[in-house]
Amino acid sequence: METLRERKKRRTREALLRAALELFTSRGYERTTVDEIAEAVDVSQRTFFRYFAGKEDVAFTVQEMTEAAFVAAVRARPPHEAPMEALRQAFLEGWEAIRETVESVVPVELYLRMYRTIESTPALLAAHLRRSAATEETLARLLAEREGVDVDTDPRPRLAVAVFGGVIRVSERQWSTSEDHGPESVRTLTASYLDQLGSALTGHWRAA
Amino acid sequence: METLRERKKRRTREALLRAALELFTSRGYERTTVDEIAEAVDVSQRTFFRYFAGKEDVAFTVQEMTEAAFVAAVRARPPHEAPMEALRQAFLEGWEAIRETVESVVPVELYLRMYRTIESTPALLAAHLRRSAATEETLARLLAEREGVDVDTDPRPRLAVAVFGGVIRVSERQWSTSEDHGPESVRTLTASYLDQLGSALTGHWRAA
DNA sequence: CAGGTTAATGACAGTGACTGACAGTTGACA
DNA sequence: TGTCAACTGTCAGTCACTGTCATTAACCTG
């Protein structure tokens, strides 16, 4: 069980996280100072930096959880599935588990708002893409191991993951700029885009 | 022709650029301060910020030129080429033109060193990926126009460009971490990876 | 439960990127 | 050659972030 000290720490951390996301999504990321976040929770600025490595770090706390959940979902896929199929299924079926993971920390609605803020804030978008690159590296190694190939000599693991990542990013972008913000719409969008990959890569697009 | 004032400005700008790249690649990006760059050229820090939007901005000045050159190369492709083929040819054939563009500002060798610095510096890698995303958006619109489809309703332009961008990134990464740093090796690597795309996306990789 | 240990916090000072304001300087051009 | 506009330096200030040290509060042991 949890000691009093640990409980206090957890509460401070969660309060900082919630305050930060609330401020980022309402006032905007750049127009929010670390001092304001700390003040909203009534701790010193120094304390904020003891809980989070930086202003950017808070913004991605929830993202980090979902990424970890996705990697876990891929890891749990049966070995007989082909690589791309495993990625596809992990994404489409793992949705509910990811949603629950999020809800245990912040309201899903806040998470979705934060996602849009990330997409529309250049500094955060850059960080997001770099984090995605890191996740892709993890996935490439994972798939290489599943298939028994060497990730450093065989380019296919990294290629497959890069392509999958690209599809995800296109769906996310489409989702975050469209009207329909239901969490379900990303799933259908991603599935549809994965299906259109082949026709996107071959020949002309104009109907003959 | 150029007025004296313009000549002075251009010289200051190029001096700042060269000094910055030299310092970034030798001492490291984060261990270089803007004050040091300004001091190396004997101007005030304020002047540096009048020529470049920020420390990050200098680091990508040459990159920006190569990206523009690539977009131009794609634009110059004959319309009968299919989208992916146009991207492929623009990249493989446009190499020499890009090289010349670079050489007109800084030694290619410095450009290559800077590239490695970008790949190995988290903050710069993030910025690089965001810039790539912006370029991909430009290319998607370009291809959509070529093919006469609507980029906002037809996902194929963005998908194709995302996949191509993914292949480029994988080759660049492989190149920047390998021994062979000749500028030719990126070409062969990219061509080879594009050829392996199909087999990376379908079925298992393990030889039966 | 008193007293010592350790973790958490606050207060303060300092660095580095960046911006705004204003004054001084130097090319451009009549 | 003198006036105007562009360019530059100086200075002050904001914000993210870090190191240091004293203080507080939880923990644990006798």
Coordinates of C-alpha atoms (C1' of nucleotides) in Angstrom, one line a residue:
Chain A
M1 CA 0.0 0.0 0.0
E2 CA 0.8 3.7 -0.4
T3 CA 2.5 5.8 2.2
L4 CA 1.3 9.3 2.9
R5 CA 4.4 10.8 1.3
E6 CA 3.8 8.8 -1.9
R7 CA 0.1 9.8 -1.9
K8 CA 1.0 13.5 -1.7
K9 CA 3.5 13.2 -4.5
R10 CA 1.0 11.5 -6.7
R11 CA -1.6 14.1 -6.0
T12 CA 0.8 17.0 -6.7
R13 CA 1.9 15.4 -9.9
E14 CA -1.6 14.7 -11.2
A15 CA -2.7 18.2 -10.2
L16 CA 0.2 19.7 -12.1
L17 CA -0.6 17.5 -15.1
R18 CA -4.3 18.5 -15.1
A19 CA -3.6 22.1 -14.6
A20 CA -1.0 22.2 -17.4
L21 CA -3.3 20.4 -19.9
E22 CA -6.2 22.7 -19.0
L23 CA -4.1 25.8 -19.5
F24 CA -2.4 24.5 -22.7
T25 CA -5.7 23.7 -24.3
S26 CA -7.5 26.8 -23.3
R27 CA -4.9 29.6 -23.3
G28 CA -2.5 27.9 -25.8
Y29 CA 0.8 26.3 -25.1
E30 CA 3.1 29.2 -25.8
R31 CA 0.9 31.7 -24.0
T32 CA 1.1 29.5 -20.8
T33 CA 4.1 30.0 -18.5
V34 CA 5.5 27.4 -16.2
D35 CA 5.0 29.9 -13.4
E36 CA 1.2 29.9 -14.1
I37 CA 1.0 26.2 -14.0
A38 CA 2.9 26.1 -10.7
E39 CA 0.8 28.9 -9.3
A40 CA -2.5 27.1 -10.2
V41 CA -1.4 24.2 -8.0
D42 CA 0.2 26.4 -5.4
V43 CA 3.7 25.0 -5.6
S44 CA 7.0 26.7 -6.5
Q45 CA 8.2 26.7 -10.1
R46 CA 11.2 24.7 -8.9
T47 CA 8.8 21.9 -7.7
F48 CA 7.2 21.8 -11.2
F49 CA 10.7 21.0 -12.6
R50 CA 11.1 18.2 -10.0
Y51 CA 8.1 16.4 -11.4
F52 CA 8.5 17.1 -15.1
A53 CA 11.7 17.4 -17.1
G54 CA 10.3 20.5 -18.8
K55 CA 7.2 22.3 -20.1
E56 CA 7.2 20.0 -23.1
D57 CA 7.3 17.0 -21.0
V58 CA 3.9 17.5 -19.3
A59 CA 2.3 18.0 -22.7
F60 CA 3.3 14.5 -23.7
T61 CA 2.6 12.6 -20.5
V62 CA -0.6 11.1 -21.7
Q63 CA 0.7 10.5 -25.2
E64 CA 3.5 8.5 -23.7
M65 CA 1.0 6.2 -22.0
T66 CA -0.9 5.5 -25.2
E67 CA 2.3 4.9 -27.1
A68 CA 3.4 2.4 -24.5
A69 CA 0.0 0.7 -24.7
F70 CA 0.2 0.4 -28.5
V71 CA 3.7 -1.2 -28.3
A72 CA 2.3 -3.6 -25.8
A73 CA -0.6 -4.4 -28.0
V74 CA 1.7 -5.2 -30.9
R75 CA 3.8 -7.4 -28.6
A76 CA 0.7 -9.3 -27.7
R77 CA -0.2 -10.2 -31.3
P78 CA 0.0 -13.9 -32.2
P79 CA 3.2 -14.8 -34.0
H80 CA 1.5 -16.2 -37.0
E81 CA 0.3 -12.8 -38.1
A82 CA 2.3 -11.1 -40.8
P83 CA 4.1 -7.8 -39.6
M84 CA 1.8 -5.3 -41.2
E85 CA -1.2 -7.3 -40.2
A86 CA 0.0 -7.3 -36.6
L87 CA 0.4 -3.5 -36.6
R88 CA -3.0 -3.1 -38.1
Q89 CA -4.8 -5.3 -35.7
A90 CA -3.0 -4.0 -32.7
F91 CA -4.1 -0.5 -33.6
L92 CA -7.7 -1.3 -34.4
E93 CA -8.4 -3.7 -31.6
G94 CA -6.2 -2.1 -28.9
W95 CA -8.3 1.1 -29.0
E96 CA -10.5 0.3 -26.0
A97 CA -7.6 -0.7 -23.8
I98 CA -5.8 2.6 -24.7
R99 CA -8.9 4.6 -23.9
E100 CA -9.1 3.0 -20.5
T101 CA -5.5 3.7 -19.8
V102 CA -6.0 7.4 -20.6
E103 CA -9.2 7.7 -18.6
S104 CA -7.4 6.5 -15.4
V105 CA -5.4 9.7 -15.4
V106 CA -7.3 12.4 -17.2
P107 CA -10.7 12.7 -18.8
V108 CA -10.5 11.4 -22.4
E109 CA -12.1 14.6 -23.6
L110 CA -9.1 16.6 -22.2
Y111 CA -6.8 14.2 -23.9
L112 CA -8.4 14.7 -27.3
R113 CA -8.3 18.5 -26.8
M114 CA -4.6 18.2 -26.0
Y115 CA -4.1 16.2 -29.1
R116 CA -5.4 19.0 -31.3
T117 CA -3.3 21.5 -29.4
I118 CA -0.2 19.4 -30.2
E119 CA -1.1 19.2 -33.9
S120 CA -1.6 22.9 -34.1
T121 CA 1.5 24.1 -32.1
P122 CA 4.7 23.9 -34.2
A123 CA 7.0 23.3 -31.2
L124 CA 4.8 20.5 -30.0
L125 CA 4.3 19.0 -33.4
A126 CA 8.0 18.7 -33.8
A127 CA 8.4 17.0 -30.4
H128 CA 5.5 14.7 -31.3
L129 CA 7.1 13.6 -34.6
R130 CA 10.4 12.9 -32.9
R131 CA 8.7 10.8 -30.2
S132 CA 6.9 9.0 -33.0
A133 CA 10.2 8.3 -34.6
A134 CA 11.5 6.8 -31.4
T135 CA 8.4 4.6 -31.1
E136 CA 8.9 3.4 -34.6
E137 CA 12.4 2.4 -33.8
T138 CA 11.1 0.3 -30.9
L139 CA 8.4 -1.3 -33.2
A140 CA 11.0 -2.0 -35.9
R141 CA 13.1 -4.0 -33.5
L142 CA 10.1 -5.8 -32.1
L143 CA 8.9 -6.9 -35.6
A144 CA 12.4 -7.8 -36.6
E145 CA 12.6 -10.1 -33.6
R146 CA 9.2 -11.6 -34.3
E147 CA 10.3 -12.4 -37.8
G148 CA 13.8 -13.5 -36.9
V149 CA 15.6 -11.0 -39.1
D150 CA 18.3 -8.5 -38.3
V151 CA 17.1 -5.0 -38.0
D152 CA 20.5 -3.5 -39.0
T153 CA 21.0 -5.4 -42.2
D154 CA 17.4 -6.0 -43.4
P155 CA 15.6 -2.7 -44.1
R156 CA 12.1 -4.2 -44.2
P157 CA 11.3 -3.8 -40.5
R158 CA 12.1 -0.1 -40.5
L159 CA 10.4 0.4 -43.9
A160 CA 7.2 -1.3 -42.8
V161 CA 7.0 0.6 -39.6
A162 CA 7.8 3.9 -41.3
V163 CA 5.0 3.3 -43.8
F164 CA 2.6 2.3 -41.0
G165 CA 3.6 5.4 -39.0
G166 CA 3.0 7.5 -42.1
V167 CA -0.5 6.2 -42.5
I168 CA -1.2 6.8 -38.8
R169 CA 0.0 10.4 -39.1
V170 CA -2.1 11.1 -42.1
S171 CA -5.2 9.8 -40.4
E172 CA -4.4 11.7 -37.2
R173 CA -4.0 14.9 -39.1
Q174 CA -7.2 14.4 -41.1
W175 CA -9.0 13.6 -37.8
S176 CA -7.7 16.6 -35.9
T177 CA -8.7 19.0 -38.7
S178 CA -12.1 17.5 -39.4
E179 CA -15.4 18.1 -37.6
D180 CA -15.9 14.6 -36.3
H181 CA -13.9 14.3 -33.2
G182 CA -15.3 11.1 -31.9
P183 CA -12.6 8.7 -30.9
E184 CA -14.2 6.1 -33.2
S185 CA -13.5 8.1 -36.4
V186 CA -9.7 7.6 -36.2
R187 CA -10.2 3.8 -36.3
T188 CA -12.3 3.8 -39.4
L189 CA -10.1 6.4 -41.1
T190 CA -7.0 4.4 -40.4
A191 CA -8.5 1.2 -41.6
S192 CA -9.7 2.8 -44.8
Y193 CA -6.3 4.4 -45.4
L194 CA -4.4 1.1 -44.9
D195 CA -6.7 -0.4 -47.5
Q196 CA -5.9 2.4 -50.0
L197 CA -2.2 2.1 -49.6
G198 CA -1.8 -0.2 -52.6
S199 CA -3.6 2.0 -55.0
A200 CA -1.8 5.1 -53.6
L201 CA 1.6 3.6 -54.5
T202 CA 0.9 2.2 -57.9
G203 CA 0.1 3.9 -61.2
H204 CA -1.9 7.0 -61.8
W205 CA -4.8 8.2 -59.6
R206 CA -7.0 9.8 -62.3
A207 CA -9.7 7.4 -63.4
A208 CA -8.9 6.3 -66.9
Chain B
M1 CA 23.9 44.6 -59.7
E2 CA 24.4 44.7 -56.0
T3 CA 24.7 47.8 -53.9
L4 CA 27.3 48.1 -51.2
R5 CA 24.8 47.8 -48.5
E6 CA 23.4 44.6 -50.0
R7 CA 26.9 43.2 -50.4
K8 CA 27.7 43.9 -46.7
K9 CA 24.5 42.3 -45.6
R10 CA 25.0 39.2 -47.7
R11 CA 28.6 38.9 -46.3
T12 CA 27.4 39.3 -42.7
R13 CA 24.7 36.7 -43.3
E14 CA 27.0 34.2 -44.9
A15 CA 29.7 34.7 -42.2
L16 CA 27.1 34.1 -39.5
L17 CA 25.9 31.0 -41.3
R18 CA 29.4 29.5 -41.8
A19 CA 30.5 30.4 -38.3
A20 CA 27.4 28.8 -36.8
L21 CA 27.7 25.5 -38.8
E22 CA 31.4 25.3 -38.0
L23 CA 30.7 25.7 -34.3
F24 CA 27.7 23.4 -34.3
T25 CA 29.5 20.6 -36.0
S26 CA 32.7 20.9 -34.0
R27 CA 31.6 21.9 -30.5
G28 CA 28.0 20.6 -30.7
Y29 CA 24.7 22.4 -31.1
E30 CA 23.7 22.8 -27.5
R31 CA 27.3 23.6 -26.4
T32 CA 27.3 26.6 -28.8
T33 CA 25.8 29.8 -27.7
V34 CA 24.4 32.5 -29.9
D35 CA 26.8 34.9 -28.3
E36 CA 29.7 32.8 -29.5
I37 CA 28.4 32.8 -33.0
A38 CA 28.0 36.6 -33.0
E39 CA 31.4 37.1 -31.4
A40 CA 33.1 34.9 -34.1
V41 CA 31.7 37.3 -36.7
D42 CA 32.2 40.3 -34.5
V43 CA 28.6 41.6 -34.5
S44 CA 26.2 42.0 -31.6
Q45 CA 23.9 39.2 -30.5
R46 CA 21.0 41.4 -31.5
T47 CA 22.3 41.5 -35.1
F48 CA 22.4 37.7 -35.2
F49 CA 18.6 37.7 -34.5
R50 CA 18.1 40.2 -37.2
Y51 CA 19.5 37.8 -39.8
F52 CA 18.1 34.6 -38.4
A53 CA 14.8 33.9 -36.6
G54 CA 16.6 31.8 -34.0
K55 CA 19.5 29.5 -33.3
E56 CA 17.6 26.6 -34.8
D57 CA 17.0 28.6 -38.0
V58 CA 20.6 28.9 -39.0
A59 CA 21.1 25.1 -38.6
F60 CA 18.5 24.5 -41.3
T61 CA 19.4 27.2 -43.8
V62 CA 21.1 24.8 -46.1
Q63 CA 18.5 22.1 -45.6
E64 CA 15.9 24.6 -46.7
M65 CA 17.6 25.1 -50.0
T66 CA 17.9 21.4 -50.7
E67 CA 14.2 20.9 -49.9
A68 CA 13.2 23.7 -52.2
A69 CA 15.4 22.1 -54.9
F70 CA 13.7 18.8 -54.5
V71 CA 10.3 20.2 -54.7
A72 CA 11.3 22.0 -57.9
A73 CA 12.7 18.8 -59.3
V74 CA 9.4 17.1 -58.7
R75 CA 7.5 19.9 -60.3
A76 CA 9.7 19.6 -63.4
R77 CA 8.9 15.9 -63.9
P78 CA 6.9 15.0 -67.1
P79 CA 3.2 14.7 -66.4
H80 CA 3.0 11.2 -67.9
E81 CA 5.0 9.8 -65.0
A82 CA 3.0 8.2 -62.2
P83 CA 3.2 10.0 -58.8
M84 CA 5.6 7.6 -57.0
E85 CA 7.7 7.4 -60.1
A86 CA 8.0 11.1 -60.3
L87 CA 9.1 11.3 -56.7
R88 CA 11.6 8.6 -57.2
Q89 CA 13.1 10.1 -60.4
A90 CA 13.2 13.6 -58.9
F91 CA 15.2 12.3 -56.0
L92 CA 17.6 10.1 -57.9
E93 CA 18.2 12.5 -60.9
G94 CA 18.0 15.7 -59.0
W95 CA 21.0 14.9 -56.8
E96 CA 23.6 16.8 -58.8
A97 CA 21.6 19.9 -59.1
I98 CA 21.0 19.9 -55.3
R99 CA 24.7 19.4 -54.7
E100 CA 25.5 22.4 -56.8
T101 CA 22.9 24.5 -55.0
V102 CA 24.6 23.6 -51.7
E103 CA 28.1 24.3 -52.9
S104 CA 27.2 27.8 -53.9
V105 CA 26.8 28.7 -50.2
V106 CA 28.9 26.4 -48.1
P107 CA 31.3 23.5 -48.8
V108 CA 29.3 20.3 -49.3
E109 CA 31.5 18.6 -46.7
L110 CA 30.3 21.1 -44.1
Y111 CA 26.7 20.4 -45.2
L112 CA 27.2 16.7 -44.7
R113 CA 28.7 17.2 -41.2
M114 CA 25.8 19.4 -40.3
Y115 CA 23.4 16.7 -41.5
R116 CA 24.9 14.2 -39.0
T117 CA 24.7 16.8 -36.3
I118 CA 21.0 17.3 -36.9
E119 CA 20.4 13.5 -36.8
S120 CA 22.2 13.2 -33.5
T121 CA 20.8 16.2 -31.7
P122 CA 17.3 15.6 -30.4
A123 CA 16.2 19.2 -30.6
L124 CA 17.4 19.4 -34.2
L125 CA 16.0 16.1 -35.2
A126 CA 12.6 17.1 -34.0
A127 CA 12.7 20.3 -36.0
H128 CA 13.9 18.4 -39.0
L129 CA 11.0 16.0 -38.9
R130 CA 8.5 18.9 -38.6
R131 CA 10.1 20.6 -41.6
S132 CA 9.9 17.3 -43.5
A133 CA 6.2 17.1 -42.7
A134 CA 5.7 20.6 -44.1
T135 CA 7.6 19.6 -47.3
E136 CA 5.4 16.5 -47.6
E137 CA 2.3 18.7 -47.4
T138 CA 3.6 20.8 -50.3
L139 CA 4.4 17.7 -52.3
A140 CA 1.0 16.1 -51.6
R141 CA -0.7 19.2 -53.0
L142 CA 1.7 19.2 -56.0
L143 CA 1.0 15.6 -56.9
A144 CA -2.8 16.0 -56.3
E145 CA -2.8 18.9 -58.8
R146 CA -0.7 16.9 -61.3
E147 CA -3.2 14.0 -61.1
G148 CA -6.3 16.2 -60.9
V149 CA -7.6 14.9 -57.6
D150 CA -8.7 16.8 -54.5
V151 CA -6.1 16.6 -51.8
D152 CA -8.7 17.1 -49.0
T153 CA -11.0 14.3 -50.1
D154 CA -8.7 11.8 -51.7
P155 CA -6.1 10.5 -49.2
R156 CA -3.8 9.0 -51.8
P157 CA -1.6 12.1 -52.4
R158 CA -0.8 12.4 -48.7
L159 CA -0.4 8.6 -48.3
A160 CA 2.0 8.3 -51.2
V161 CA 4.1 11.2 -50.0
A162 CA 4.1 10.0 -46.4
V163 CA 5.4 6.6 -47.6
F164 CA 8.0 8.2 -49.8
G165 CA 9.1 10.4 -46.9
G166 CA 9.3 7.4 -44.7
V167 CA 11.6 5.7 -47.1
I168 CA 13.8 8.8 -47.4
R169 CA 14.1 9.0 -43.6
V170 CA 15.0 5.4 -43.3
S171 CA 17.8 5.8 -45.9
E172 CA 19.0 9.0 -44.4
R173 CA 19.2 7.4 -40.9
Q174 CA 21.0 4.4 -42.2
W175 CA 23.4 6.6 -44.1
S176 CA 24.1 9.0 -41.2
T177 CA 25.0 6.1 -38.9
S178 CA 27.0 4.1 -41.4
E179 CA 30.6 4.4 -42.3
D180 CA 30.2 5.3 -46.0
H181 CA 29.4 9.0 -46.0
G182 CA 29.9 9.6 -49.7
P183 CA 27.0 11.5 -51.1
E184 CA 26.4 8.8 -53.6
S185 CA 25.5 6.2 -51.1
V186 CA 22.2 7.8 -50.2
R187 CA 21.1 7.5 -53.8
T188 CA 21.7 3.8 -54.0
L189 CA 20.3 3.2 -50.6
T190 CA 17.1 5.0 -51.4
A191 CA 16.7 3.3 -54.8
S192 CA 17.2 -0.1 -53.1
Y193 CA 14.7 0.7 -50.3
L194 CA 12.0 1.8 -52.7
D195 CA 12.4 -1.5 -54.5
Q196 CA 12.0 -3.4 -51.3
L197 CA 8.8 -1.5 -50.3
G198 CA 6.5 -4.2 -51.7
S199 CA 8.1 -7.1 -50.0
A200 CA 8.3 -5.1 -46.7
L201 CA 4.5 -4.6 -46.7
T202 CA 3.3 -8.0 -47.7
G203 CA 3.4 -11.3 -45.8
H204 CA 6.2 -12.6 -43.7
W205 CA 9.8 -11.8 -44.0
R206 CA 11.3 -15.0 -42.8
A207 CA 12.3 -17.2 -45.8
A208 CA 9.9 -20.1 -45.8
Chain C
dC1 C1' 6.7 9.6 21.7
dA2 C1' 11.2 12.0 21.4
dG3 C1' 14.9 12.5 18.3
dG4 C1' 17.5 11.6 14.4
dT5 C1' 17.3 10.5 9.3
dT6 C1' 15.7 11.3 4.8
dA7 C1' 12.8 13.0 1.2
dA8 C1' 10.3 17.0 -0.5
dT9 C1' 10.0 21.8 -1.0
dG10 C1' 10.9 26.8 -1.3
dA11 C1' 13.8 30.7 -2.0
dC12 C1' 17.5 32.6 -4.5
dA13 C1' 20.8 33.3 -7.9
dG14 C1' 22.5 32.5 -12.5
dT15 C1' 22.5 31.1 -17.7
dG16 C1' 20.9 31.1 -22.3
dA17 C1' 17.5 32.1 -26.0
dC18 C1' 14.9 35.6 -27.5
dT19 C1' 12.2 40.5 -27.9
dG20 C1' 11.2 45.5 -27.6
dA21 C1' 12.7 50.1 -27.4
dC22 C1' 15.8 53.6 -28.4
dA23 C1' 19.9 55.9 -29.8
dG24 C1' 23.9 56.0 -32.9
dT25 C1' 26.0 55.1 -37.3
dT26 C1' 26.5 54.5 -42.1
dG27 C1' 25.2 53.8 -47.0
dA28 C1' 21.8 55.8 -50.6
dC29 C1' 20.3 59.5 -53.3
dA30 C1' 18.7 64.0 -54.5
Chain D
dT1 C1' 26.8 67.8 -49.0
dG2 C1' 22.9 67.2 -46.4
dT3 C1' 18.8 64.4 -45.5
dC4 C1' 16.6 60.1 -45.2
dA5 C1' 16.3 55.4 -44.4
dA6 C1' 18.5 51.2 -43.4
dC7 C1' 21.4 48.9 -40.4
dT8 C1' 23.5 48.2 -35.9
dG9 C1' 24.6 48.3 -30.9
dT10 C1' 23.2 48.8 -26.1
dC11 C1' 20.2 47.9 -22.5
dA12 C1' 16.5 46.1 -20.1
dG13 C1' 13.2 42.6 -19.6
dT14 C1' 10.8 37.8 -20.2
dC15 C1' 10.8 32.9 -19.9
dA16 C1' 12.6 28.1 -19.6
dC17 C1' 15.6 25.8 -17.0
dT18 C1' 19.5 24.5 -13.4
dG19 C1' 22.4 24.4 -9.1
dT20 C1' 22.7 25.4 -4.3
dC21 C1' 21.3 25.6 0.3
dA22 C1' 18.3 26.2 4.1
dT23 C1' 13.7 24.7 5.8
dT24 C1' 9.9 21.7 6.4
dA25 C1' 7.5 17.5 6.9
dA26 C1' 7.2 12.5 6.8
dC27 C1' 9.4 8.4 8.3
dC28 C1' 11.6 5.2 11.5
dT29 C1' 13.9 3.6 15.6
dG30 C1' 14.7 3.1 20.4

